[in-house]
Structures are given as C-alpha cells and as structure tokens.
Short mmCIF file of C-alpha atoms in Angstrom, two decimals:
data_model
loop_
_atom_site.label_atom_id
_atom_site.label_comp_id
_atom_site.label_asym_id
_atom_site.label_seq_id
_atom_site.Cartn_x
_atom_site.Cartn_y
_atom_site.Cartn_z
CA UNK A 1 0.00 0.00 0.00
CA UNK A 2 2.66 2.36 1.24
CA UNK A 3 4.63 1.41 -2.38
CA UNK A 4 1.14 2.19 -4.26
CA UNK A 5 1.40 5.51 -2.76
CA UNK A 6 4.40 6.28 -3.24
CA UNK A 7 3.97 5.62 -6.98
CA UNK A 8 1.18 7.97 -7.37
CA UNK A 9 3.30 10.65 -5.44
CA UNK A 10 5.88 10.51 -8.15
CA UNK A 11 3.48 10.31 -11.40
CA UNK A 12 2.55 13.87 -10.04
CA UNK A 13 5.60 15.30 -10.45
CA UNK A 14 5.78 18.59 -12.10
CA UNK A 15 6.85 18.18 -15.28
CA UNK A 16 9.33 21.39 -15.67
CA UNK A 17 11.20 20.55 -12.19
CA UNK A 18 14.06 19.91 -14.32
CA UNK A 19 13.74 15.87 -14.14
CA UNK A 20 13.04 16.28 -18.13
CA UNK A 21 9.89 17.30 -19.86
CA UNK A 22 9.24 15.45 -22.95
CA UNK A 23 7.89 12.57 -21.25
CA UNK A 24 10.54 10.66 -23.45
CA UNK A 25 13.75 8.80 -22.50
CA UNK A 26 16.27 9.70 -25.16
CA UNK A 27 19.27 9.63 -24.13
CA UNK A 28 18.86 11.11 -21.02
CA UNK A 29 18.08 8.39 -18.24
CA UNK A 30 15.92 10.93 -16.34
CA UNK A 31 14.45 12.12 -19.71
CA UNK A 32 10.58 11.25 -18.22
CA UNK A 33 8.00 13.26 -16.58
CA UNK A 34 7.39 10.79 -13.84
CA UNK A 35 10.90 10.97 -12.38
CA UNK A 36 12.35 7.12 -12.89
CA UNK A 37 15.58 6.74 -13.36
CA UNK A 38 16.32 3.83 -16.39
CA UNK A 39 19.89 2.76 -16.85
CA UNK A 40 21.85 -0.16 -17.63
CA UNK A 41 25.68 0.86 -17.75
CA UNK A 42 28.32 -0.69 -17.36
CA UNK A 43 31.32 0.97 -15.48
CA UNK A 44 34.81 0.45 -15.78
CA UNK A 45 36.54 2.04 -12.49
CA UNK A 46 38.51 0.76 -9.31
CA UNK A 47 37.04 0.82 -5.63
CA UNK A 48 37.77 -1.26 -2.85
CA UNK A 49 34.73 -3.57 -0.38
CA UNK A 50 35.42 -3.92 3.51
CA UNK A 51 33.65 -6.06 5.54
CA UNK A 52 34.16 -8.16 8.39
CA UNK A 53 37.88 -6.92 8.80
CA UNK A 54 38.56 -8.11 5.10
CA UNK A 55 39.05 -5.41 2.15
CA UNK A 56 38.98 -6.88 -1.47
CA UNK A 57 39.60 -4.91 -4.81
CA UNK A 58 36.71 -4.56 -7.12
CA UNK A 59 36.97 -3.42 -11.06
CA UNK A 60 34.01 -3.37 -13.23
CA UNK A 61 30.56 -2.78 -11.98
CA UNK A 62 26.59 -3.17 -14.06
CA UNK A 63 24.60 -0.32 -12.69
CA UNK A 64 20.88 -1.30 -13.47
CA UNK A 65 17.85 0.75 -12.71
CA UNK A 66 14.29 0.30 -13.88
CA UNK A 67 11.23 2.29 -13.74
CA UNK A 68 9.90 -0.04 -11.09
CA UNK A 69 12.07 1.68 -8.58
CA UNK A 70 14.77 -0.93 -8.52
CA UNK A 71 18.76 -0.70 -8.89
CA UNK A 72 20.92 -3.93 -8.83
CA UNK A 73 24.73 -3.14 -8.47
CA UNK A 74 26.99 -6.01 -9.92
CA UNK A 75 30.28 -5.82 -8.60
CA UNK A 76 33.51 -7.95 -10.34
CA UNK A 77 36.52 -8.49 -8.31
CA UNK A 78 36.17 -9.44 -4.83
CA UNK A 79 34.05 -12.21 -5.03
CA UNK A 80 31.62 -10.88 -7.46
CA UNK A 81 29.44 -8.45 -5.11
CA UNK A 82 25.43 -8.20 -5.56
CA UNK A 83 23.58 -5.34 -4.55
CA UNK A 84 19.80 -4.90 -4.76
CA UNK A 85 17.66 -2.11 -3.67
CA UNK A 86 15.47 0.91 -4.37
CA UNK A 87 16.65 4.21 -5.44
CA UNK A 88 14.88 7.32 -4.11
CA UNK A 89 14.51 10.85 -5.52
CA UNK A 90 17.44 12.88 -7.05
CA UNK A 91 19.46 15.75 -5.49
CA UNK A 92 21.32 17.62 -8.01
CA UNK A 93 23.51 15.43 -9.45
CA UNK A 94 23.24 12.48 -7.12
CA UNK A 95 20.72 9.66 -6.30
CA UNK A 96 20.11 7.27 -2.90
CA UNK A 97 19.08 4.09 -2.38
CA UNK A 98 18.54 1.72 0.19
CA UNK A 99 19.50 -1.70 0.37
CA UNK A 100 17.35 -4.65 1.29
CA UNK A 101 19.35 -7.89 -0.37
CA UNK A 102 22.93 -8.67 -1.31
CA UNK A 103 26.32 -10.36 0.12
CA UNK A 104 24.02 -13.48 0.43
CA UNK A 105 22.99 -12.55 3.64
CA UNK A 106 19.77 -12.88 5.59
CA UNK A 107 20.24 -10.40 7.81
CA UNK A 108 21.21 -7.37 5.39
CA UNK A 109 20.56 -3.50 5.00
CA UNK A 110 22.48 -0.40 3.56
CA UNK A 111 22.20 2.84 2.03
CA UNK A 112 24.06 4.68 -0.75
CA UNK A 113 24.67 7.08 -3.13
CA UNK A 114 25.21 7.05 -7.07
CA UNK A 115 26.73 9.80 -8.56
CA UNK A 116 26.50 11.34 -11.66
CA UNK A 117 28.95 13.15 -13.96
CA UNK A 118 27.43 17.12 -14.91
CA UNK A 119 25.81 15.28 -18.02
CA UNK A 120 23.64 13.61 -15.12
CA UNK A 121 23.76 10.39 -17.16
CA UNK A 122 27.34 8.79 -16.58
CA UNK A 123 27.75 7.37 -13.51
CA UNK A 124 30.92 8.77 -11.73
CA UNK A 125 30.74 7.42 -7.78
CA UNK A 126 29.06 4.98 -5.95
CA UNK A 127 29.54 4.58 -2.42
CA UNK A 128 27.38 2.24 -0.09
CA UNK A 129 28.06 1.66 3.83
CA UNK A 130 25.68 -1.07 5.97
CA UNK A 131 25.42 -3.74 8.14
CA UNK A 132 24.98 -8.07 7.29
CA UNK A 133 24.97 -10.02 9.62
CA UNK A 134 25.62 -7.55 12.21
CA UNK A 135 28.48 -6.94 10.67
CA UNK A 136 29.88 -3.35 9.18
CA UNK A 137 30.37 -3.24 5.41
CA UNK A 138 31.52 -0.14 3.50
CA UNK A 139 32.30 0.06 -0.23
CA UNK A 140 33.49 2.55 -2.42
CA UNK A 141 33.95 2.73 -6.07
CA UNK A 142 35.22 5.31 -8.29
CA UNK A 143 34.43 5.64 -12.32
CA UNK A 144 38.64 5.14 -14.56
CA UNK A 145 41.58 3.76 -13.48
CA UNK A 146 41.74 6.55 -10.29
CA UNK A 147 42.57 6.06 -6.77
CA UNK A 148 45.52 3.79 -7.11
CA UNK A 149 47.78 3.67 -4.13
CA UNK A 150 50.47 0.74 -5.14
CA UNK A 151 54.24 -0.13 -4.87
CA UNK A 152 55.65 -1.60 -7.61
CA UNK A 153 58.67 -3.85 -7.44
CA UNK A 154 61.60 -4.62 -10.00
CA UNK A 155 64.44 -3.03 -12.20
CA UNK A 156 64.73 1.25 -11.83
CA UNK A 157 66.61 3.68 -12.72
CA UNK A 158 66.90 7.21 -12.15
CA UNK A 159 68.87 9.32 -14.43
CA UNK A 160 69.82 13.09 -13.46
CA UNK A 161 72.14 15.30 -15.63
CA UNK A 162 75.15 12.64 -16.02
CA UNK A 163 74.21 10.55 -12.48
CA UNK A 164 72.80 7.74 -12.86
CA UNK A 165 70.85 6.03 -9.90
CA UNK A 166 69.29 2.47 -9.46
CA UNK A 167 66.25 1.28 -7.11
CA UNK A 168 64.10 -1.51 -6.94
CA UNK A 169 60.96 -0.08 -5.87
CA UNK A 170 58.84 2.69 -6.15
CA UNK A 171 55.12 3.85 -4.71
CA UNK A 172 52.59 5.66 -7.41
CA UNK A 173 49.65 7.29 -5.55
CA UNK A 174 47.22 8.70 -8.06
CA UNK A 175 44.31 10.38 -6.02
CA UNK A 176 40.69 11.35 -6.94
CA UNK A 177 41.24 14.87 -7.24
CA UNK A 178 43.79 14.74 -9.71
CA UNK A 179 46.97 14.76 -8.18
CA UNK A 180 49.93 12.31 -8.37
CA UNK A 181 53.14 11.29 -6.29
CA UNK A 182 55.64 8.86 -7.86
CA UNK A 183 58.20 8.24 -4.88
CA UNK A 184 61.29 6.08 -5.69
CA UNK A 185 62.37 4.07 -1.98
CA UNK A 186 65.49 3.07 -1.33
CA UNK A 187 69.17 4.60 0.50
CA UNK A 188 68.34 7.19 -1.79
CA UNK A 189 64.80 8.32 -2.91
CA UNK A 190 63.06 10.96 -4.96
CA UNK A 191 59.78 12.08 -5.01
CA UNK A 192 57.74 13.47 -8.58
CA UNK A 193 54.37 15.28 -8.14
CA UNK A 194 52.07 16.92 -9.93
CA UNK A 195 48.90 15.90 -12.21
CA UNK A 196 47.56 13.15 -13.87
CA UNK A 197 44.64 12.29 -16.82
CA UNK A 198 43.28 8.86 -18.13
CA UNK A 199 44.65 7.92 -21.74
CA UNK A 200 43.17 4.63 -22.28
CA UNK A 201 44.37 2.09 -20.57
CA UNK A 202 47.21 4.49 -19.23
CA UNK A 203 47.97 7.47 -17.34
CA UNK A 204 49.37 10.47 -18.77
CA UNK A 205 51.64 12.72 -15.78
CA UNK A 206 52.15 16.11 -15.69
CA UNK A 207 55.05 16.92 -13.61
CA UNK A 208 55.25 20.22 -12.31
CA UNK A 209 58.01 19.20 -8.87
CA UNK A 210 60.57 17.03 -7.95
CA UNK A 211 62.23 16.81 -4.28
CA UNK A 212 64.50 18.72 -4.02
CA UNK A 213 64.65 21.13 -7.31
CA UNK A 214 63.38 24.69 -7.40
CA UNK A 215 62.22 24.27 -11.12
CA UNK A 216 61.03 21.00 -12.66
CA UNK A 217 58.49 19.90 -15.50
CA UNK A 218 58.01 16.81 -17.16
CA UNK A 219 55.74 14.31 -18.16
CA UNK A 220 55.57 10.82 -18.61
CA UNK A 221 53.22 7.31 -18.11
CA UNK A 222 51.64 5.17 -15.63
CA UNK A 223 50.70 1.72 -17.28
CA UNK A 224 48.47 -0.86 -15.63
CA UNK A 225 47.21 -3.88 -17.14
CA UNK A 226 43.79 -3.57 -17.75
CA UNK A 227 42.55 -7.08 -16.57
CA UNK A 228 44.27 -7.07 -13.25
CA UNK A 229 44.19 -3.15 -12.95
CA UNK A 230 48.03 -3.62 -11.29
CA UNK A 231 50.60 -1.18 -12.39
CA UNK A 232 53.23 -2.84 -14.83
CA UNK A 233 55.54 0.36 -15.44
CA UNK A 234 56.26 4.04 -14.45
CA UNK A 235 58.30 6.42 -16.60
CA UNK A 236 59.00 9.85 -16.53
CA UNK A 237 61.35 12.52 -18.54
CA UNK A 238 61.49 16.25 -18.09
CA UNK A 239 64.01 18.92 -16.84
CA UNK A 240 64.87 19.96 -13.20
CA UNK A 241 67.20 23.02 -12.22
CA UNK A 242 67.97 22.78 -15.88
CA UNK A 243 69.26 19.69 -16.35
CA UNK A 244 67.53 16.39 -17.91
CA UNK A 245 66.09 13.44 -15.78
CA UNK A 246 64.51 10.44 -17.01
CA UNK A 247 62.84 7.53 -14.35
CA UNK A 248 61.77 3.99 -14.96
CA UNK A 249 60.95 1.30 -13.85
CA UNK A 250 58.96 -1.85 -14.63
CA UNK A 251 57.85 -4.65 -12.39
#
C-alpha cells in the first residue's frame, strides 16, 4: 500500500522541475516526466569492499535501474558483489538508495549514493556503507583507473644530468582529485608530483616538482594492465634546475 502511494506521489511530479519534460527517455536516463531513473551501464573504475575486517579490490561494476524503482549493483573483483535495492529521488547530481538484499545474507541493510557526472547520465561514484549479519560493510567505487595507491617492485633507474641512480621499488599514488606522487624508496629516494589524466588504458603525468629542485616539468606514463588493474611500469622525462632526468621502472 505504502509502495502504491508512493507511486502515485511521483506520477505527479511537475513536469518542468528539471527531471526532463518530454515525457521521453532519449538519451537522457531521467528524460521522463514521472521521475524514474532507467539505466543499464556498465562501469569500468577501481574501488575497494570492507567487511568483516577483510578489504577486497573490485573493477568493473553493471549499474541497473528500472522504472519499477529498482537498482541492482553487480560488482567484479572481490568475489563478485550483488547489490539490490530501491533508489529514491534525485538531489542535483546524485541519487540514494537503500538496500534490502545482497552479500548473500539474511540479515542485510544499507544505504548509498550514485553519482553522476554534470551530463547527469554517466555514472561517476558509488559509495554504499551497511550492516549483514551484524556486521559493518563499506564500499566505495570510483568511475577510470583513479585512486591507485600501489608499490611496484623490479628493475629502476633514475637518471639526473650525467648521475645515474638504481632502485628496486617505487610507490605511485594517483588520487581522486587529480593529483599524483611517484616516490622512488630506497638509500636514496626521490619524489615526482604533480597531475595526472586517463589515456586509455594508461595514465598520462604532468610533472610540475621534484624533491628537491626549485624548477622542474616533465611528463611521462603510468601503465596498468587492464585485466588485473596492477601497475606494470612508471616512466617519466622532463628537466629539473635545468638539467635532464629520465625515471623507470617496470615490475
């Protein structure tokens, strides 16, 4: 009864509240005068699932939504994560839902929030927190190849005017809000900052310091392998305090 009413709340939405007004999907998923959302997308991106003291990786993830008031969230990675539950109205460019199945648990419930990109169709965050059997879950997942936060191990080299230094390790930290640090470890270590895009299966750097220097620029690559999402290789070139520097390495 209460879902009947509901219903008939949201068929009387005003049309010109900015939820679309040709009574028409399109190509916009809120393109409809009675306010359902309709997607099926599916999003390429890296987030990471907590729960009982355990955090998995997840990678790929079917967003689903029907008119019916329905969204299933299909996780990969992690043990292939299954979220079902029913969205509510949207707040600028954002939607909630509530959970009431998943994580084949009995005892299950959760909220969250999907996030759109400014075209309010492409789905750009999701982020769900809850409880199974009495048990705290969180999980966050962002749309690319963002958010990674890795060491990778094997043959590097760091190359500065005419010295030449090696190290076997180095930590990549690419954050959500654009910036990078690429930090060689070692006796000896140097740190690269600055900003970073998605190219594909790669990410493009835009070096603008390096420990140490007054002036530095460069740019260089971040490449991950795009079924395990792991970083296979990090080089950089550009100039500091006017001389050349060049950085490797691959695992």
């Amino acid at each position: 009864n209460s879902r009947r009413q509901s219903l008939t709340f949201r068929a009387q939405r005003p049309i010109n509240d900015g939820w679309g007004n040709d009574g028409g999907w399109g190509n916009d998923p809120w393109g409809n005068q009675n306010g359902w959302l309709k997607l099926n997308e599916q999003v390429r991106g890296r987030g990471t699932f907590t729960y009982n003291g355990r955090r998995n990786d997840l990678q790929d993830v079917r967003v689903t939504a029907d008119r019916n008031g329905r969204i299933t969230l299909a996780f990969q990675g992690g043990g292939h994560i299954n979220l079902r539950g029913e969205y509510g109205e949207r707040r600028g460019n954002s939607v909630s839902f509530e959970l009431y199945d998943g994580l084949g648990r009995y005892d299950m419930s959760g909220r969250g929030t999907l996030e759109f990109e400014n075209d309010q169709r492409t789905v750009r965050r999701i982020s769900v927190s809850g409880t199974a059997d009495r048990q705290q879950f969180r999980l966050d997942f962002s749309r690319g190849l963002g958010n990674i936060d890795e060491t990778i191990y094997g043959r590097g080299e760091f190359i500065l005017g005419r010295d030449v230094f090696s190290f076997s390790s180095a930590r990549v930290v690419l954050s959500s809000n654009g910036r990078f640090s690429v930090r060689t470890e070692g006796r000896r270590y140097t740190e690269f900052t600055g900003t970073w895009r998605e190219e594909g299966d790669q990410y493009a750097l835009f070096v603008n310091s390096v420990s140490g220097r007054r002036l530095s620029s460069g740019r260089g690559w971040v490449e991950v392998d795009r079924y395990s999402g792991r970083v296979i290789s990090i080089n950089l070139t550009g100039v500091a305090d006017e001389q050349r520097f060049e950085m490797n390495i691959n695992r």
